[in-house]
Coordinates of C-alpha atoms (C1' of nucleotides) in Angstrom, one line a residue:
Chain A
X9 CA 42.5 83.4 -26.7
X10 CA 43.0 80.9 -23.9
X11 CA 45.0 77.9 -22.9
X12 CA 47.0 76.6 -19.9
X13 CA 49.6 79.1 -18.7
X14 CA 53.3 78.3 -18.9
X15 CA 54.5 77.0 -15.5
X16 CA 57.8 78.8 -14.9
X17 CA 58.0 77.6 -11.4
X18 CA 57.9 74.0 -12.6
X19 CA 60.9 74.6 -14.9
X20 CA 62.8 76.2 -12.0
X21 CA 62.2 73.2 -9.8
X22 CA 63.4 70.8 -12.5
X23 CA 66.4 73.0 -13.2
X24 CA 67.4 73.0 -9.6
X25 CA 67.1 69.2 -9.4
X26 CA 69.1 68.9 -12.6
X27 CA 71.9 71.0 -11.2
X28 CA 71.9 68.9 -8.1
X29 CA 72.3 65.8 -10.2
X30 CA 75.1 67.5 -12.3
X31 CA 77.0 68.5 -9.1
X32 CA 76.8 65.0 -7.8
X33 CA 77.4 62.9 -11.0
X34 CA 79.6 65.2 -13.1
X35 CA 79.0 67.5 -16.0
X36 CA 80.0 65.0 -18.6
X37 CA 77.5 62.5 -17.3
X38 CA 74.4 64.6 -18.1
X39 CA 72.1 63.0 -20.5
X40 CA 68.3 62.9 -20.7
X41 CA 67.5 59.4 -19.6
X42 CA 69.6 59.1 -16.5
X43 CA 68.8 62.6 -15.3
X44 CA 65.1 62.0 -15.8
X45 CA 65.2 58.7 -14.0
X46 CA 66.9 60.3 -11.0
X47 CA 64.3 63.0 -11.0
X48 CA 61.4 60.6 -11.3
X49 CA 60.1 62.1 -14.6
X50 CA 60.2 61.0 -18.2
X51 CA 62.9 62.2 -20.5
X52 CA 60.3 63.9 -22.6
X53 CA 59.4 66.1 -19.8
X54 CA 62.9 67.5 -19.6
X55 CA 63.0 67.9 -23.4
X56 CA 59.8 69.9 -23.2
X57 CA 61.1 72.3 -20.6
X58 CA 64.6 72.8 -21.8
X59 CA 64.4 72.2 -25.6
X60 CA 67.7 70.7 -26.7
X61 CA 70.5 69.3 -24.6
X62 CA 72.8 72.2 -25.3
X63 CA 70.1 74.6 -24.1
X64 CA 69.8 72.6 -21.0
X65 CA 73.5 72.7 -20.4
X66 CA 73.4 76.5 -20.8
X67 CA 70.6 76.6 -18.3
X68 CA 72.6 74.6 -15.8
X69 CA 75.5 77.0 -16.2
X70 CA 73.2 79.9 -15.5
X71 CA 71.8 78.3 -12.4
X72 CA 75.3 77.3 -11.2
X73 CA 76.5 80.9 -11.6
X74 CA 73.6 82.1 -9.4
X75 CA 74.3 79.5 -6.7
X76 CA 78.0 80.3 -6.5
X77 CA 77.3 84.0 -6.5
X78 CA 74.8 83.6 -3.8
X79 CA 77.2 81.5 -1.7
X80 CA 80.3 83.7 -2.1
X81 CA 79.0 87.3 -2.5
X82 CA 79.1 89.6 0.4
X83 CA 76.2 89.4 2.7
X84 CA 75.5 93.1 2.8
X85 CA 77.1 93.5 -0.6
X86 CA 80.0 95.5 0.6
X87 CA 83.2 95.2 2.7
X88 CA 85.3 98.0 4.2
X89 CA 88.3 97.2 2.0
X90 CA 89.8 94.8 -0.5
X91 CA 91.7 92.8 2.0
X92 CA 88.6 92.1 4.0
X93 CA 86.7 91.3 0.9
X94 CA 89.3 88.9 -0.3
X95 CA 89.5 87.3 3.1
X96 CA 85.7 86.9 3.1
X97 CA 85.7 85.5 -0.4
X98 CA 88.4 82.9 0.5
X99 CA 86.7 81.9 3.7
X100 CA 83.5 81.1 1.8
X101 CA 85.2 79.4 -1.1
X102 CA 87.3 77.2 1.1
X103 CA 84.3 75.9 2.9
X104 CA 84.1 72.1 2.1
X105 CA 80.3 72.4 1.9
X106 CA 80.8 74.3 -1.4
X107 CA 83.4 72.0 -2.9
X108 CA 81.0 70.0 -5.0
X109 CA 79.7 73.1 -6.7
X110 CA 83.3 74.3 -7.3
X111 CA 84.3 71.0 -8.7
X112 CA 81.5 71.5 -11.2
X113 CA 82.6 75.1 -11.8
X114 CA 86.1 74.0 -12.8
X115 CA 84.8 71.1 -14.9
X116 CA 82.7 73.5 -16.9
X117 CA 85.6 76.0 -17.0
X118 CA 88.0 73.4 -18.5
X119 CA 85.4 72.2 -21.0
X120 CA 84.6 75.8 -22.0
X121 CA 88.3 76.4 -22.7
X122 CA 88.2 73.6 -25.3
X123 CA 84.7 74.5 -26.7
X124 CA 84.6 78.3 -26.5
X125 CA 81.7 78.7 -29.0
X126 CA 79.5 76.3 -27.0
X127 CA 79.9 78.2 -23.7
X128 CA 80.7 81.6 -24.9
X129 CA 78.9 83.5 -22.2
X130 CA 80.7 81.5 -19.5
X131 CA 84.2 82.5 -20.5
X132 CA 83.1 86.1 -21.0
X133 CA 81.8 86.4 -17.4
X134 CA 84.0 84.0 -15.5
X135 CA 86.6 86.7 -14.8
X136 CA 84.5 89.9 -15.4
X137 CA 81.9 89.0 -12.8
X138 CA 84.5 89.3 -10.0
X139 CA 86.7 91.9 -11.6
X140 CA 84.2 94.7 -11.4
X141 CA 83.2 94.0 -7.8
X142 CA 86.9 93.8 -6.7
X143 CA 87.8 96.9 -8.5
X144 CA 84.9 98.8 -6.9
X145 CA 85.8 97.5 -3.5
X146 CA 89.1 99.3 -3.7
X147 CA 87.4 102.7 -3.7
X148 CA 87.7 105.6 -6.1
X149 CA 91.0 106.7 -4.5
X150 CA 92.9 103.7 -5.9
X151 CA 94.7 104.1 -9.3
X152 CA 92.6 102.2 -11.9
X153 CA 95.6 100.4 -13.2
X154 CA 96.6 99.3 -9.7
X155 CA 93.1 98.3 -8.9
X156 CA 92.8 96.2 -12.0
X157 CA 96.2 94.6 -11.3
X158 CA 95.3 93.8 -7.7
X159 CA 91.9 92.4 -8.6
X160 CA 93.3 90.2 -11.3
X161 CA 95.8 88.8 -8.8
X162 CA 93.2 88.2 -6.1
X163 CA 91.0 86.3 -8.5
X164 CA 93.8 84.2 -9.9
X165 CA 95.3 83.4 -6.5
X166 CA 92.0 82.4 -4.9
X167 CA 91.1 80.2 -7.9
X168 CA 94.6 78.7 -8.1
X169 CA 94.5 77.9 -4.4
X170 CA 91.1 76.4 -4.7
X171 CA 92.3 74.2 -7.6
X172 CA 95.0 73.0 -5.3
X173 CA 92.7 72.4 -2.4
X174 CA 90.2 70.5 -4.5
X175 CA 92.9 68.3 -6.0
X176 CA 94.9 67.5 -2.9
X177 CA 92.5 68.1 -0.1
X178 CA 95.5 69.5 1.9
X179 CA 93.7 72.1 3.9
X180 CA 96.6 73.0 6.2
X181 CA 99.1 73.7 3.5
X182 CA 96.7 75.6 1.2
X183 CA 95.2 77.6 4.1
X184 CA 98.7 78.6 5.2
X185 CA 99.5 79.9 1.7
X186 CA 96.2 81.7 1.6
X187 CA 96.9 83.4 4.9
X188 CA 100.2 84.6 3.6
X189 CA 98.6 86.0 0.5
X190 CA 95.8 87.7 2.3
X191 CA 98.2 89.2 4.8
X192 CA 100.1 90.8 1.9
X193 CA 97.0 92.7 0.8
X194 CA 96.8 94.7 4.1
Chain B
X3 CA 109.8 30.6 -29.2
X4 CA 109.4 33.1 -32.0
X5 CA 106.8 35.6 -33.3
X6 CA 106.8 39.2 -34.5
X7 CA 108.2 41.6 -31.9
X8 CA 106.0 44.2 -30.3
X9 CA 106.4 47.6 -32.0
X10 CA 106.7 50.1 -29.2
X11 CA 107.6 52.9 -31.5
X12 CA 104.4 52.4 -33.5
X13 CA 102.4 52.8 -30.3
X14 CA 104.3 56.0 -29.5
X15 CA 103.6 57.4 -32.9
X16 CA 99.9 56.7 -32.6
X17 CA 99.8 58.1 -29.1
X18 CA 101.4 61.4 -30.2
X19 CA 98.9 61.7 -33.0
X20 CA 96.1 60.9 -30.6
X21 CA 97.2 63.6 -28.3
X22 CA 97.4 66.1 -31.2
X23 CA 93.8 65.2 -32.0
X24 CA 92.8 65.6 -28.4
X25 CA 94.5 69.0 -28.0
X26 CA 92.7 70.2 -31.1
X27 CA 89.2 68.7 -30.8
X28 CA 88.8 68.5 -27.0
X29 CA 89.1 65.8 -24.4
X30 CA 85.4 65.1 -24.3
X31 CA 85.4 64.4 -28.1
X32 CA 87.8 61.5 -28.0
X33 CA 86.2 58.3 -29.3
X34 CA 87.7 55.4 -31.3
X35 CA 86.1 56.0 -34.7
X36 CA 86.6 59.8 -35.2
X37 CA 90.2 59.6 -33.9
X38 CA 91.0 56.6 -36.1
X39 CA 89.5 58.4 -39.1
X40 CA 91.6 61.5 -38.4
X41 CA 94.7 59.3 -38.1
X42 CA 94.0 57.3 -41.2
X43 CA 93.9 53.9 -39.4
X44 CA 91.1 51.6 -38.4
X45 CA 89.5 51.8 -35.0
X46 CA 90.6 48.3 -34.3
X47 CA 94.2 49.4 -34.6
X48 CA 93.8 51.9 -31.8
X49 CA 92.0 49.3 -29.7
X50 CA 94.9 46.8 -30.3
X51 CA 97.5 49.3 -29.1
X52 CA 95.7 50.9 -26.2
X53 CA 93.3 48.2 -25.0
X54 CA 90.2 50.0 -23.6
X55 CA 89.2 53.6 -24.0
X56 CA 89.9 54.3 -20.4
X57 CA 93.5 53.0 -20.8
X58 CA 93.9 55.2 -23.8
X59 CA 92.7 58.3 -21.9
X60 CA 95.3 57.5 -19.2
X61 CA 97.9 57.1 -21.9
X62 CA 96.9 60.5 -23.2
X63 CA 97.3 62.1 -19.8
X64 CA 100.8 60.6 -19.4
X65 CA 101.9 61.9 -22.8
X66 CA 100.4 65.3 -22.1
X67 CA 102.2 65.5 -18.8
X68 CA 105.5 64.8 -20.6
X69 CA 104.8 67.4 -23.1
X70 CA 104.0 70.1 -20.6
X71 CA 107.0 69.1 -18.5
X72 CA 109.3 69.3 -21.5
X73 CA 107.9 72.7 -22.5
X74 CA 108.0 74.3 -19.1
X75 CA 110.8 72.7 -17.2
X76 CA 114.1 74.5 -16.9
X77 CA 116.4 74.1 -19.8
X78 CA 119.4 73.2 -17.7
X79 CA 117.2 71.9 -15.0
X80 CA 118.1 74.5 -12.4
X81 CA 117.7 78.2 -11.8
X82 CA 119.7 80.4 -9.4
X83 CA 116.7 81.2 -7.2
X84 CA 112.9 80.8 -6.9
X85 CA 112.1 84.2 -8.3
X86 CA 114.0 83.4 -11.5
X87 CA 112.5 80.0 -11.7
X88 CA 109.0 81.4 -11.3
X89 CA 109.7 84.0 -13.9
X90 CA 111.0 81.4 -16.3
X91 CA 108.0 79.2 -15.7
X92 CA 105.5 82.0 -16.3
X93 CA 107.3 83.1 -19.4
X94 CA 107.0 79.6 -20.9
X95 CA 103.4 79.0 -19.7
X96 CA 102.2 82.3 -21.1
X97 CA 103.5 81.5 -24.5
X98 CA 100.4 81.4 -26.9
X99 CA 102.0 78.4 -28.6
X100 CA 101.4 76.3 -25.5
X101 CA 97.8 77.4 -25.0
X102 CA 96.1 74.5 -26.7
X103 CA 98.0 72.1 -24.5
X104 CA 97.1 74.0 -21.4
X105 CA 93.5 74.2 -22.4
X106 CA 93.6 70.4 -22.5
X107 CA 95.3 70.4 -19.2
X108 CA 92.6 72.3 -17.5
X109 CA 89.9 70.3 -19.2
X110 CA 91.4 67.2 -17.7
X111 CA 91.9 68.9 -14.4
X112 CA 88.2 69.8 -14.2
X113 CA 87.1 66.5 -15.3
X114 CA 89.4 64.7 -12.8
X115 CA 87.9 66.8 -10.0
X116 CA 84.5 65.3 -10.8
X117 CA 85.7 61.7 -11.4
X118 CA 88.6 61.3 -9.0
X119 CA 88.7 57.5 -9.1
X120 CA 89.1 57.6 -12.9
X121 CA 92.1 59.9 -13.0
X122 CA 93.5 59.2 -9.6
X123 CA 97.2 59.6 -10.6
X124 CA 96.5 63.0 -12.2
X125 CA 95.2 64.7 -9.1
X126 CA 98.0 63.1 -7.0
X127 CA 100.7 64.6 -9.3
X128 CA 99.1 67.8 -10.5
X129 CA 100.5 69.7 -7.6
X130 CA 103.2 67.5 -6.3
X131 CA 105.1 67.5 -9.6
X132 CA 105.8 71.2 -9.3
X133 CA 105.9 71.4 -5.5
X134 CA 109.1 69.4 -5.0
X135 CA 110.9 71.3 -7.7
X136 CA 110.0 74.7 -6.4
X137 CA 110.8 73.7 -2.8
X138 CA 114.3 72.5 -3.9
X139 CA 114.8 75.7 -5.9
X140 CA 114.7 77.7 -2.7
X141 CA 117.8 76.0 -1.3
X142 CA 118.4 74.2 2.0
X143 CA 118.7 77.5 3.8
X144 CA 115.0 78.3 3.5
X145 CA 112.7 77.3 6.3
X146 CA 110.8 74.2 5.1
X147 CA 107.4 75.7 6.1
X148 CA 108.2 78.9 4.3
X149 CA 109.4 77.1 1.3
X150 CA 106.2 75.0 1.1
X151 CA 104.1 78.1 1.6
X152 CA 105.9 80.0 -1.1
X153 CA 105.8 77.1 -3.6
X154 CA 102.1 76.6 -3.0
X155 CA 101.5 80.2 -3.7
X156 CA 103.6 80.3 -6.9
X157 CA 101.8 77.3 -8.3
X158 CA 98.4 78.6 -7.5
X159 CA 99.1 82.1 -8.8
X160 CA 100.6 81.0 -12.1
X161 CA 97.7 78.5 -12.7
X162 CA 95.1 81.1 -11.7
X163 CA 96.6 83.7 -14.0
X164 CA 96.8 81.1 -16.8
X165 CA 93.1 80.3 -16.3
X166 CA 92.4 84.0 -16.7
X167 CA 94.6 84.3 -19.7
X168 CA 93.0 81.3 -21.5
X169 CA 89.5 82.5 -20.7
X170 CA 89.8 86.2 -21.6
X171 CA 92.9 86.4 -23.8
X172 CA 93.7 89.7 -22.2
X173 CA 97.5 89.4 -22.3
X174 CA 98.2 93.0 -21.2
X175 CA 96.1 92.9 -18.0
X176 CA 97.3 89.4 -17.0
X177 CA 100.9 90.0 -17.8
X178 CA 100.7 93.2 -15.7
X179 CA 99.4 91.2 -12.7
X180 CA 102.1 88.5 -13.3
X181 CA 104.8 91.0 -13.2
X182 CA 103.6 92.4 -10.0
X183 CA 103.5 89.0 -8.4
X184 CA 106.9 88.0 -9.7
X185 CA 108.4 91.2 -8.4
X186 CA 107.1 90.4 -5.0
X187 CA 109.2 87.2 -4.9
X188 CA 112.5 89.1 -5.1
Chain C
dT29 C1' 110.5 26.1 -44.7
dC30 C1' 107.3 26.5 -40.9
dA31 C1' 105.3 27.8 -36.6
dT32 C1' 104.3 31.7 -33.9
dT33 C1' 103.2 36.2 -32.7
dT34 C1' 102.0 41.0 -33.8
dC35 C1' 99.7 44.3 -36.7
dT36 C1' 95.8 45.8 -39.3
dA37 C1' 91.3 45.7 -41.0
dG38 C1' 86.4 44.4 -41.4
dT39 C1' 82.2 43.0 -39.3
dA40 C1' 78.8 42.7 -35.9
dC41 C1' 76.3 43.2 -31.6
dG42 C1' 74.2 45.2 -27.6
dG43 C1' 73.5 49.5 -25.6
dA44 C1' 73.1 54.5 -25.0
dT45 C1' 72.2 58.9 -27.1
dG46 C1' 69.4 63.0 -28.9
dT47 C1' 65.2 64.0 -30.6
dA48 C1' 60.9 63.8 -33.3
dC49 C1' 56.1 62.4 -33.0
dA50 C1' 51.5 61.1 -31.2
dA51 C1' 48.3 60.8 -27.5
dA52 C1' 46.3 61.6 -23.1
dG53 C1' 45.5 64.6 -18.9
dA54 C1' 45.2 69.3 -16.8
dA55 C1' 44.4 74.2 -16.7
dT56 C1' 42.9 78.3 -18.5
dA57 C1' 39.5 81.8 -21.2
dA58 C1' 35.4 82.5 -23.7
Chain D
dT11 C1' 30.2 73.7 -21.9
dT12 C1' 34.0 74.2 -25.6
dA13 C1' 38.3 75.5 -27.5
dT14 C1' 42.9 76.1 -26.7
dT15 C1' 47.3 75.6 -24.7
dC16 C1' 50.6 73.5 -21.6
dT17 C1' 52.3 69.3 -19.4
dT18 C1' 53.5 64.6 -19.2
dT19 C1' 54.3 60.2 -21.1
dG20 C1' 55.4 56.3 -24.3
dT21 C1' 57.1 55.0 -28.6
dA22 C1' 60.2 55.0 -32.3
dC23 C1' 64.1 56.0 -35.2
dA24 C1' 68.7 57.0 -36.8
dT25 C1' 73.2 57.5 -35.0
dC26 C1' 77.0 56.8 -32.3
dC27 C1' 79.5 54.3 -28.8
dG28 C1' 82.8 50.6 -26.8
dT29 C1' 84.3 46.3 -27.8
dA30 C1' 84.5 41.3 -29.1
dC31 C1' 85.4 38.3 -32.9
dT32 C1' 87.4 36.8 -37.3
dA33 C1' 90.8 36.8 -40.9
dG34 C1' 94.6 38.1 -43.6
dA35 C1' 99.3 40.3 -43.9
dA36 C1' 103.8 41.0 -41.9
dA37 C1' 107.7 39.9 -39.2
dT38 C1' 110.3 37.1 -36.3
dG39 C1' 113.0 32.5 -34.5
dA40 C1' 113.7 27.6 -35.2

DNA sequence: TCATTTCTAGTACGGATGTACAAAGAATAA
DNA sequence: TTATTCTTTGTACATCCGTACTAGAAATGA
């Protein structure tokens, strides 16, 4: 038994580059040849590492999820209370440097809504990921029903405001509304 | 000077059928041949009425906008106050019968965020359409800055909750959060 | 009637797409 | 070394795409 070992790191490098391309050019523009050309490799190389195109798209989603989580999760993993956590989350999501990634996020979100079977895991996690963290952040003293209600509202409001921000670019107006909402949590 | 007159009604019929197809099969699945086959016409017929594919997509967006507006706008065109207007808007948007249309709406929204030049008019209007109506609804007595802030928050929250609802289908949880938000407006 | 314009359909062409296949180079274990 | 497996590349094929072109049918005004 022998043979060249599988190069997992190579796949990770390629995937990161592919996600960069997708963030820049759009989710609907992903196809073997243009991506491969941008990366300086042959299309066959991508096929070898990712299998089918659909599997590659799923891999992109997974990596995107990690990136967004890394960019928006709490540094130490915990905040004193929900209001602070929500404020920290908004502060990070409203950073223009993250906008390209969020544009891709919403592009995938919209597409997943019209092709649920293709991106099943995405829709399952898109709310649940944040929900559990935000519920925990409210502590064991908070009524579970209230905690869930508040967490749902925080997720929805932040995402709705982000949608507005990405579409209009009107930072002043959206930030003003965000401040109003965050203040209501305290 | 003579000739067969242009049949605008025919174009409107086709457009409605095309929007039906798009709502059902997804925005990214729109191409001449499958759509034409589903409508029982030749692809050339669609090309004749809509010009290029991009022009057809723009036409779809316009018709979708009319549909959503017709389904969610106030019956008599006015409500006593913002809280009632927001409640009425949420009641109509959370109706499962409208979900397919909203799925398409968010699919286009996400795509427009990654191809702004292609759907320029969409992003310009996607917030402004509701904004003016919601500001007006607060009456002339309300401070303009406050009215804008509140309107921004109403739009963002309703859309964020709708995103959650479409992704998870968890009506109870989302409705509970919506009630909480709507109550805070009174 | 006849000329003119629209509507519909058929055909064809260049290009892009996903993917299968074969071949060559590189890295491991025996 | 040899055998084996992974990596990369080039080629090829069937399919789909948008769209241009042609031609006939239908509907109008002169």
